[in-house]
mmCIF file of C-alpha atoms and ligand atoms in Angstrom:
data_model
loop_
_atom_site.group_PDB
_atom_site.id
_atom_site.type_symbol
_atom_site.label_atom_id
_atom_site.label_comp_id
_atom_site.label_asym_id
_atom_site.label_seq_id
_atom_site.Cartn_x
_atom_site.Cartn_y
_atom_site.Cartn_z
ATOM 1 C CA VAL A 202 0.000 0.000 0.000
ATOM 2 C CA ALA A 203 2.813 2.344 0.916
ATOM 3 C CA LYS A 204 4.555 1.748 -2.404
ATOM 4 C CA ARG A 205 1.445 2.176 -4.510
ATOM 5 C CA ARG A 206 0.898 5.549 -2.874
ATOM 6 C CA GLY A 207 4.303 6.437 -4.239
ATOM 7 C CA GLY A 208 5.889 6.760 -0.833
ATOM 8 C CA SER A 209 8.127 4.602 1.249
ATOM 9 C CA CYS A 210 7.061 2.730 4.331
ATOM 10 C CA TYR A 211 8.897 5.335 6.329
ATOM 11 C CA GLN A 212 6.775 8.113 4.952
ATOM 12 C CA VAL A 213 3.599 6.310 5.911
ATOM 13 C CA PHE A 214 5.032 5.623 9.338
ATOM 14 C CA ASP A 215 6.107 9.254 9.791
ATOM 15 C CA GLN A 216 2.711 10.466 8.740
ATOM 16 C CA SER A 217 0.889 8.318 11.243
ATOM 17 C CA CYS A 218 3.438 9.333 13.852
ATOM 18 C CA GLN A 219 2.733 12.979 13.113
ATOM 19 C CA GLN A 220 -0.981 12.322 13.303
ATOM 20 C CA ASP A 221 -0.520 10.639 16.680
ATOM 21 C CA TYR A 222 1.523 13.569 17.894
ATOM 22 C CA ALA A 223 -1.025 16.095 16.657
ATOM 23 C CA ARG A 224 -3.800 14.161 18.365
ATOM 24 C CA GLN A 225 -1.802 14.037 21.577
ATOM 25 C CA LEU A 226 -1.241 17.806 21.526
ATOM 26 C CA TYR A 227 -4.918 18.354 20.852
ATOM 27 C CA LEU A 228 -5.911 16.001 23.669
ATOM 28 C CA GLU A 229 -3.549 17.768 26.051
ATOM 29 C CA THR A 230 -5.016 21.169 25.229
ATOM 30 C CA GLU A 231 -8.538 19.860 25.632
ATOM 31 C CA LEU A 232 -7.755 17.983 28.856
ATOM 32 C CA ARG A 233 -6.871 21.236 30.612
ATOM 33 C CA HIS A 234 -10.512 22.283 30.451
ATOM 34 C CA ALA A 235 -12.216 18.933 30.605
ATOM 35 C CA ILE A 236 -12.991 18.962 34.343
ATOM 36 C CA SER A 237 -14.341 22.507 34.394
ATOM 37 C CA ARG A 238 -16.368 21.779 31.253
ATOM 38 C CA ASP A 239 -17.837 18.749 32.973
ATOM 39 C CA GLU A 240 -16.800 16.338 30.233
ATOM 40 C CA PHE A 241 -15.942 13.369 32.473
ATOM 41 C CA GLU A 242 -18.377 10.708 33.619
ATOM 42 C CA LEU A 243 -18.088 7.499 35.548
ATOM 43 C CA PHE A 244 -19.427 4.242 34.171
ATOM 44 C CA TYR A 245 -19.972 1.293 36.491
ATOM 45 C CA GLN A 246 -19.243 -2.371 35.898
ATOM 46 C CA PRO A 247 -21.075 -4.876 38.134
ATOM 47 C CA GLN A 248 -19.145 -7.399 40.219
ATOM 48 C CA LEU A 249 -20.821 -10.708 40.907
ATOM 49 C CA GLU A 250 -20.401 -12.901 43.967
ATOM 50 C CA LEU A 251 -19.946 -16.349 42.440
ATOM 51 C CA ALA A 252 -21.322 -18.425 45.327
ATOM 52 C CA THR A 253 -24.627 -16.506 45.402
ATOM 53 C CA ASN A 254 -24.820 -15.204 41.821
ATOM 54 C CA ARG A 255 -25.644 -11.763 43.240
ATOM 55 C CA ILE A 256 -24.159 -8.436 42.244
ATOM 56 C CA ILE A 257 -22.440 -7.132 45.370
ATOM 57 C CA GLY A 258 -20.042 -4.568 43.977
ATOM 58 C CA ALA A 259 -19.294 -2.104 41.210
ATOM 59 C CA GLU A 260 -16.126 -0.677 39.698
ATOM 60 C CA ALA A 261 -16.231 2.949 38.595
ATOM 61 C CA LEU A 262 -14.422 3.496 35.291
ATOM 62 C CA ILE A 263 -13.863 6.980 33.955
ATOM 63 C CA ARG A 264 -15.080 8.119 30.549
ATOM 64 C CA TRP A 265 -14.229 11.348 28.734
ATOM 65 C CA ARG A 266 -16.969 12.549 26.448
ATOM 66 C CA HIS A 267 -15.426 15.216 24.248
ATOM 67 C CA PRO A 268 -17.792 17.365 22.149
ATOM 68 C CA VAL A 269 -15.809 16.733 18.931
ATOM 69 C CA MET A 270 -13.904 13.478 19.501
ATOM 70 C CA GLY A 271 -16.675 11.648 21.294
ATOM 71 C CA LEU A 272 -15.675 9.038 23.876
ATOM 72 C CA VAL A 273 -11.932 8.868 24.529
ATOM 73 C CA SER A 274 -10.718 5.814 26.438
ATOM 74 C CA PRO A 275 -8.921 6.128 29.780
ATOM 75 C CA GLY A 276 -6.099 4.005 28.354
ATOM 76 C CA GLU A 277 -5.352 6.959 26.065
ATOM 77 C CA PHE A 278 -5.947 9.972 28.299
ATOM 78 C CA ILE A 279 -4.942 8.829 31.808
ATOM 79 C CA PRO A 280 -1.217 8.668 30.850
ATOM 80 C CA LEU A 281 -1.496 12.235 29.478
ATOM 81 C CA VAL A 282 -3.272 13.441 32.597
ATOM 82 C CA GLU A 283 -0.451 11.906 34.641
ATOM 83 C CA GLU A 284 2.268 13.561 32.520
ATOM 84 C CA MET A 285 0.488 16.895 32.726
ATOM 85 C CA GLU A 286 0.319 16.548 36.488
ATOM 86 C CA LEU A 287 -3.430 16.949 36.492
ATOM 87 C CA ILE A 288 -3.928 13.529 38.062
ATOM 88 C CA HIS A 289 -4.428 14.879 41.587
ATOM 89 C CA ASN A 290 -7.319 16.995 40.328
ATOM 90 C CA LEU A 291 -8.813 14.222 38.259
ATOM 91 C CA GLY A 292 -8.295 11.689 41.039
ATOM 92 C CA SER A 293 -10.207 13.917 43.432
ATOM 93 C CA TRP A 294 -12.994 14.358 40.905
ATOM 94 C CA VAL A 295 -13.265 10.569 40.519
ATOM 95 C CA ALA A 296 -13.384 10.010 44.285
ATOM 96 C CA GLU A 297 -15.983 12.732 44.787
ATOM 97 C CA GLU A 298 -18.212 11.526 41.958
ATOM 98 C CA ALA A 299 -17.971 7.900 43.162
ATOM 99 C CA VAL A 300 -18.871 8.904 46.717
ATOM 100 C CA ARG A 301 -21.822 10.991 45.489
ATOM 101 C CA GLN A 302 -23.052 8.079 43.373
ATOM 102 C CA GLN A 303 -22.722 5.731 46.314
ATOM 103 C CA ALA A 304 -24.866 8.136 48.384
ATOM 104 C CA ARG A 305 -27.533 8.229 45.639
ATOM 105 C CA TRP A 306 -27.632 4.444 45.377
ATOM 106 C CA GLN A 307 -27.787 3.993 49.126
ATOM 107 C CA ALA A 308 -30.702 6.436 49.224
ATOM 108 C CA GLU A 309 -32.436 4.193 46.643
ATOM 109 C CA GLY A 310 -31.755 1.112 48.755
ATOM 110 C CA LEU A 311 -28.970 -0.258 46.562
ATOM 111 C CA GLN A 312 -26.278 -1.571 48.918
ATOM 112 C CA LEU A 313 -23.008 -2.266 47.129
ATOM 113 C CA ARG A 314 -19.293 -1.986 47.585
ATOM 114 C CA LEU A 315 -18.171 0.706 45.174
ATOM 115 C CA GLY A 316 -14.596 0.738 43.916
ATOM 116 C CA PHE A 317 -12.643 3.334 41.997
ATOM 117 C CA ASN A 318 -9.172 3.324 40.459
ATOM 118 C CA MET A 319 -6.253 5.308 41.734
ATOM 119 C CA SER A 320 -3.101 6.087 39.775
ATOM 120 C CA ALA A 321 0.428 5.623 41.177
ATOM 121 C CA ARG A 322 0.973 9.338 40.634
ATOM 122 C CA GLN A 323 -1.616 10.018 43.315
ATOM 123 C CA PHE A 324 0.379 8.273 46.033
ATOM 124 C CA ASN A 325 2.175 11.521 46.846
ATOM 125 C CA ASP A 326 -1.129 13.418 47.125
ATOM 126 C CA THR A 327 -0.672 13.843 50.871
ATOM 127 C CA TYR A 328 -4.145 15.166 51.590
ATOM 128 C CA PHE A 329 -6.086 12.706 49.458
ATOM 129 C CA ALA A 330 -7.238 10.560 52.387
ATOM 130 C CA ASN A 331 -8.211 13.714 54.266
ATOM 131 C CA ARG A 332 -10.283 14.987 51.368
ATOM 132 C CA LEU A 333 -11.861 11.574 50.894
ATOM 133 C CA GLU A 334 -12.796 11.501 54.573
ATOM 134 C CA ARG A 335 -14.537 14.878 54.208
ATOM 135 C CA MET A 336 -16.309 13.761 51.015
ATOM 136 C CA LEU A 337 -17.612 10.667 52.789
ATOM 137 C CA ALA A 338 -18.797 12.668 55.789
ATOM 138 C CA ALA A 339 -20.496 15.270 53.569
ATOM 139 C CA ALA A 340 -22.317 12.558 51.603
ATOM 140 C CA GLY A 341 -23.114 10.411 54.642
ATOM 141 C CA VAL A 342 -21.378 7.396 53.137
ATOM 142 C CA ALA A 343 -19.514 4.832 55.249
ATOM 143 C CA ALA A 344 -15.880 4.372 54.218
ATOM 144 C CA GLU A 345 -16.460 0.624 54.621
ATOM 145 C CA SER A 346 -18.643 0.683 51.489
ATOM 146 C CA MET A 347 -15.811 2.073 49.354
ATOM 147 C CA ASP A 348 -12.971 0.152 47.749
ATOM 148 C CA ILE A 349 -9.850 1.642 46.195
ATOM 149 C CA GLU A 350 -8.015 -0.140 43.394
ATOM 150 C CA ILE A 351 -4.293 0.293 42.911
ATOM 151 C CA THR A 352 -2.444 -1.712 40.296
ATOM 152 C CA GLU A 353 0.080 -4.319 41.298
ATOM 153 C CA SER A 354 2.851 -2.574 39.360
ATOM 154 C CA SER A 355 2.111 0.836 40.899
ATOM 155 C CA ALA A 356 2.149 -0.668 44.376
ATOM 156 C CA MET A 357 5.386 -2.586 43.848
ATOM 157 C CA ASP A 358 7.273 0.114 41.886
ATOM 158 C CA ASN A 359 7.206 2.379 44.870
ATOM 159 C CA PRO A 360 6.176 0.325 47.886
ATOM 160 C CA GLY A 361 7.059 3.087 50.349
ATOM 161 C CA ASN A 362 4.704 5.628 48.782
ATOM 162 C CA ALA A 363 2.041 3.028 48.125
ATOM 163 C CA MET A 364 2.210 1.815 51.712
ATOM 164 C CA GLY A 365 1.651 5.316 53.080
ATOM 165 C CA MET A 366 -1.442 5.791 50.921
ATOM 166 C CA VAL A 367 -2.804 2.308 51.626
ATOM 167 C CA LYS A 368 -2.391 2.804 55.379
ATOM 168 C CA SER A 369 -4.224 6.112 55.436
ATOM 169 C CA LEU A 370 -7.069 4.778 53.268
ATOM 170 C CA LYS A 371 -7.402 1.660 55.406
ATOM 171 C CA ALA A 372 -7.383 3.820 58.522
ATOM 172 C CA LEU A 373 -10.513 5.526 57.149
ATOM 173 C CA GLY A 374 -12.137 2.123 56.770
ATOM 174 C CA CYS A 375 -11.951 1.755 52.982
ATOM 175 C CA SER A 376 -10.973 -1.572 51.496
ATOM 176 C CA ILE A 377 -8.060 -1.920 49.078
ATOM 177 C CA ALA A 378 -7.851 -4.031 45.938
ATOM 178 C CA ILE A 379 -4.706 -4.910 44.012
ATOM 179 C CA ASP A 380 -5.631 -4.467 40.342
ATOM 180 C CA ASP A 381 -4.168 -6.249 37.288
ATOM 181 C CA PHE A 382 -2.662 -8.873 39.569
ATOM 182 C CA GLY A 383 -0.196 -11.228 37.922
ATOM 183 C CA THR A 384 1.066 -8.763 35.296
ATOM 184 C CA GLY A 385 3.717 -7.178 37.538
ATOM 185 C CA TYR A 386 6.125 -8.541 40.073
ATOM 186 C CA SER A 387 4.692 -8.900 43.530
ATOM 187 C CA SER A 388 6.563 -9.245 46.719
ATOM 188 C CA LEU A 389 4.511 -11.498 48.941
ATOM 189 C CA GLU A 390 6.061 -9.739 51.886
ATOM 190 C CA TYR A 391 4.636 -6.416 50.727
ATOM 191 C CA MET A 392 1.312 -7.987 49.876
ATOM 192 C CA GLN A 393 1.081 -9.114 53.466
ATOM 193 C CA LYS A 394 2.241 -5.767 54.859
ATOM 194 C CA PHE A 395 -0.274 -3.879 52.728
ATOM 195 C CA ALA A 396 -3.010 -6.074 54.203
ATOM 196 C CA VAL A 397 -5.078 -5.621 51.056
ATOM 197 C CA ASP A 398 -8.619 -6.938 50.985
ATOM 198 C CA TYR A 399 -8.986 -8.002 47.349
ATOM 199 C CA ILE A 400 -6.779 -9.341 44.610
ATOM 200 C CA LYS A 401 -8.059 -8.735 41.081
ATOM 201 C CA ILE A 402 -6.702 -11.336 38.659
ATOM 202 C CA ASP A 403 -5.817 -9.641 35.391
ATOM 203 C CA ARG A 404 -7.847 -10.686 32.401
ATOM 204 C CA VAL A 405 -4.796 -12.064 30.538
ATOM 205 C CA PHE A 406 -5.107 -15.096 32.834
ATOM 206 C CA ILE A 407 -8.842 -15.396 32.260
ATOM 207 C CA CYS A 408 -9.075 -15.096 28.478
ATOM 208 C CA ASN A 409 -7.457 -18.523 27.836
ATOM 209 C CA LEU A 410 -8.492 -20.101 31.103
ATOM 210 C CA LEU A 411 -10.535 -22.904 29.568
ATOM 211 C CA ASN A 412 -7.730 -24.099 27.263
ATOM 212 C CA SER A 413 -4.550 -23.235 29.103
ATOM 213 C CA THR A 414 -3.521 -25.513 31.952
ATOM 214 C CA ALA A 415 -0.752 -22.999 32.681
ATOM 215 C CA ASP A 416 -3.304 -20.234 33.265
ATOM 216 C CA GLN A 417 -5.438 -22.602 35.330
ATOM 217 C CA GLY A 418 -2.375 -23.286 37.467
ATOM 218 C CA ILE A 419 -1.727 -19.564 37.912
ATOM 219 C CA VAL A 420 -5.326 -18.862 38.919
ATOM 220 C CA LYS A 421 -5.259 -21.736 41.424
ATOM 221 C CA ALA A 422 -1.961 -20.483 42.838
ATOM 222 C CA ILE A 423 -3.368 -16.959 43.240
ATOM 223 C CA LEU A 424 -6.420 -18.372 45.015
ATOM 224 C CA GLY A 425 -4.123 -20.308 47.351
ATOM 225 C CA ILE A 426 -1.983 -17.271 48.178
ATOM 226 C CA ALA A 427 -5.073 -15.126 48.704
ATOM 227 C CA ALA A 428 -6.615 -17.683 51.053
ATOM 228 C CA SER A 429 -3.455 -17.893 53.139
ATOM 229 C CA MET A 430 -3.352 -14.082 53.431
ATOM 230 C CA ASP A 431 -7.066 -13.736 54.107
ATOM 231 C CA MET A 432 -7.809 -11.876 50.879
ATOM 232 C CA LYS A 433 -10.672 -12.307 48.459
ATOM 233 C CA VAL A 434 -10.175 -12.773 44.736
ATOM 234 C CA ILE A 435 -12.028 -11.016 41.932
ATOM 235 C CA ALA A 436 -11.514 -12.290 38.374
ATOM 236 C CA GLU A 437 -11.483 -9.588 35.692
ATOM 237 C CA GLY A 438 -12.460 -9.886 32.043
ATOM 238 C CA VAL A 439 -14.821 -12.861 32.243
ATOM 239 C CA GLU A 440 -16.429 -13.062 28.810
ATOM 240 C CA GLN A 441 -17.995 -16.546 28.785
ATOM 241 C CA LYS A 442 -20.331 -18.524 30.984
ATOM 242 C CA GLU A 443 -17.886 -21.460 30.975
ATOM 243 C CA GLU A 444 -15.149 -19.226 32.393
ATOM 244 C CA MET A 445 -17.513 -18.078 35.134
ATOM 245 C CA ASP A 446 -18.498 -21.657 36.006
ATOM 246 C CA PHE A 447 -14.876 -22.743 36.037
ATOM 247 C CA LEU A 448 -13.921 -19.895 38.389
ATOM 248 C CA ARG A 449 -16.827 -20.703 40.707
ATOM 249 C CA ASP A 450 -15.715 -24.358 40.860
ATOM 250 C CA LEU A 451 -12.191 -23.243 41.784
ATOM 251 C CA GLY A 452 -13.585 -21.209 44.681
ATOM 252 C CA CYS A 453 -12.968 -17.751 43.214
ATOM 253 C CA HIS A 454 -15.076 -15.226 45.157
ATOM 254 C CA GLU A 455 -16.180 -12.669 42.587
ATOM 255 C CA MET A 456 -15.998 -11.842 38.927
ATOM 256 C CA GLN A 457 -16.669 -9.018 36.525
ATOM 257 C CA GLY A 458 -16.589 -8.944 32.761
ATOM 258 C CA PHE A 459 -18.526 -8.557 29.553
ATOM 259 C CA TYR A 460 -20.279 -11.895 30.116
ATOM 260 C CA LEU A 461 -22.225 -10.287 32.948
ATOM 261 C CA SER A 462 -22.140 -6.688 31.721
ATOM 262 C CA LYS A 463 -20.025 -3.958 30.189
ATOM 263 C CA PRO A 464 -19.459 -0.844 32.303
ATOM 264 C CA LEU A 465 -22.789 1.068 32.318
ATOM 265 C CA PRO A 466 -23.965 4.618 33.021
ATOM 266 C CA ALA A 467 -25.217 4.944 36.621
ATOM 267 C CA GLU A 468 -28.965 4.670 35.957
ATOM 268 C CA GLU A 469 -28.581 1.693 33.645
ATOM 269 C CA PHE A 470 -26.340 0.058 36.211
ATOM 270 C CA ALA A 471 -28.991 0.432 38.911
ATOM 271 C CA CYS A 472 -31.732 -1.027 36.671
ATOM 272 C CA PHE A 473 -29.521 -3.903 35.638
ATOM 273 C CA THR A 474 -28.544 -4.698 39.223
ATOM 274 C CA HIS A 475 -32.075 -4.495 40.642
ATOM 275 C CA GLN A 476 -33.277 -6.783 37.875
ATOM 276 C CA HIS A 477 -30.410 -9.250 38.199
ATOM 277 C CA ASN A 478 -30.548 -9.483 41.987
ATOM 278 C CA GLY A 479 -34.331 -9.575 41.945
ATOM 279 C CA GLN A 480 -34.188 -12.668 39.751
ATOM 280 C CA GLN A 481 -31.696 -14.298 42.091
ATOM 281 C CA SER A 482 -33.972 -14.045 45.115
ATOM 282 C CA PRO A 483 -37.569 -14.725 44.062
ATOM 283 C CA LEU A 484 -38.567 -15.054 47.745
ATOM 284 C CA PRO A 485 -37.066 -12.032 49.521
ATOM 285 C CA ALA A 486 -37.173 -12.113 53.300
HETATM 286 P P1 C2E B 578 -8.806 -1.617 34.977
HETATM 287 O O1 C2E B 578 -9.023 -0.871 36.246
HETATM 288 O O2 C2E B 578 -8.053 -2.891 35.050
HETATM 289 O O3 C2E B 578 -10.259 -1.803 34.370
HETATM 290 C C1 C2E B 578 -10.655 -2.907 33.599
HETATM 291 C C2 C2E B 578 -10.772 -2.566 32.136
HETATM 292 O O4 C2E B 578 -11.183 -3.734 31.433
HETATM 293 C C3 C2E B 578 -11.828 -1.509 31.815
HETATM 294 O O5 C2E B 578 -11.361 -0.783 30.672
HETATM 295 C C4 C2E B 578 -13.035 -2.366 31.450
HETATM 296 O O6 C2E B 578 -13.962 -1.698 30.611
HETATM 297 C C5 C2E B 578 -12.373 -3.503 30.722
HETATM 298 N N1 C2E B 578 -13.173 -4.736 30.782
HETATM 299 C C6 C2E B 578 -14.070 -5.109 31.708
HETATM 300 N N2 C2E B 578 -14.567 -6.334 31.430
HETATM 301 C C7 C2E B 578 -13.955 -6.755 30.307
HETATM 302 C C8 C2E B 578 -14.054 -7.961 29.511
HETATM 303 O O7 C2E B 578 -14.795 -8.895 29.801
HETATM 304 N N3 C2E B 578 -13.253 -8.034 28.408
HETATM 305 C C9 C2E B 578 -12.418 -7.022 28.063
HETATM 306 N N4 C2E B 578 -11.691 -7.167 26.951
HETATM 307 N N5 C2E B 578 -12.304 -5.865 28.784
HETATM 308 C C10 C2E B 578 -13.055 -5.744 29.894
HETATM 309 P P2 C2E B 578 -11.398 0.796 30.629
HETATM 310 O O8 C2E B 578 -12.676 1.293 31.247
HETATM 311 O O9 C2E B 578 -11.059 1.204 29.248
HETATM 312 O O10 C2E B 578 -10.231 1.210 31.616
HETATM 313 C C11 C2E B 578 -8.903 0.921 31.313
HETATM 314 C C12 C2E B 578 -7.981 1.262 32.460
HETATM 315 O O11 C2E B 578 -7.958 2.680 32.683
HETATM 316 C C13 C2E B 578 -8.436 0.670 33.799
HETATM 317 O O12 C2E B 578 -8.025 -0.676 33.905
HETATM 318 C C14 C2E B 578 -7.704 1.571 34.772
HETATM 319 O O13 C2E B 578 -6.371 1.165 34.928
HETATM 320 C C15 C2E B 578 -7.731 2.903 34.049
HETATM 321 N N6 C2E B 578 -8.823 3.734 34.630
HETATM 322 C C16 C2E B 578 -10.150 3.702 34.373
HETATM 323 N N7 C2E B 578 -10.821 4.603 35.117
HETATM 324 C C17 C2E B 578 -9.877 5.214 35.892
HETATM 325 C C18 C2E B 578 -9.930 6.237 36.891
HETATM 326 O O14 C2E B 578 -10.990 6.767 37.262
HETATM 327 N N8 C2E B 578 -8.738 6.619 37.451
HETATM 328 C C19 C2E B 578 -7.542 6.044 37.095
HETATM 329 N N9 C2E B 578 -6.417 6.475 37.685
HETATM 330 N N10 C2E B 578 -7.457 5.083 36.164
HETATM 331 C C20 C2E B 578 -8.621 4.663 35.571
HETATM 332 MG MG1 MG B 579 -9.556 -1.361 38.081
HETATM 333 MG MG1 MG B 580 -7.566 -4.458 35.971
HETATM 334 MG MG1 MG B 581 -5.755 -2.272 33.769
#
């Protein structure tokens, strides 16, 4: 294709590189105003307790709805937000919005653990736990109903910083989940010191689970480690019923993934959850 266009491969490569760079500059300019223009939203993905088949949790996942570009994925803009040092602001926005949503759901009688993601660059945000405490008090939400996800690699890259943040969040009463588990290098010693509540198995170990005995071995090993450290395990990226059944048989506690539901806007999430849980308990007490 490159040759027929009369150019070399390099030219095509350069062009797409330039386009990427132009897009990045544009995104950076637009990101500066995105919070004040109210362009971010949180979507929520349900988390199912395997033993009961009930939805007991949700993960908040950020979405950027730009007036011209439409939805931009967090995989693309979070690294830019981090580089631009806007992550403390965005991280606070995420926490505040999640807490407000939790308050709305609790007012509607929807009792769930609600998790949100935190970037490694927020670990040096010294007053984050303080602000979160005030947000919770203002909204009348118990810290115990909130869960904070930090990735395995962010926790292990800078265990000192991570430990400080984890301690102050746990002191509030929040639970902590280690996200993308298995993709980084974990020190079991740190895992124990962090006293995390949940391990989230990365979806790379789930997507071939049914065919790969190696991945089955890894999942079993993670379940064993978690049990010995008194942690629960959530499997990410479950896309098939057979994967869900397999995980339940292994004793995995919870799962989330497209098989159950994609991340949903708040109202849709509430409808979906009421309907799902309603079907699970035809004879409520
Ligand atoms: P994550 O926290 O590991 O979130 C899981 C990602 O997997 C989400 O992508 C989710 O939509 C996707 N996913 C869920 N189920 C399935 C499935 O069955 N199959 C497949 N293929 N994918 C599935 P998303 O929403 O694009 O988020 C990507 C990453 O961006 C997140 O990974 C997280 O690291 C980061 N992120 C998202 N929201 C926030 C936020 O508010 N703050 C920070 N700091 N990072 C965030
Ligand atoms: Mg996550
Ligand atoms: Mg993950
Ligand atoms: Mg991830």
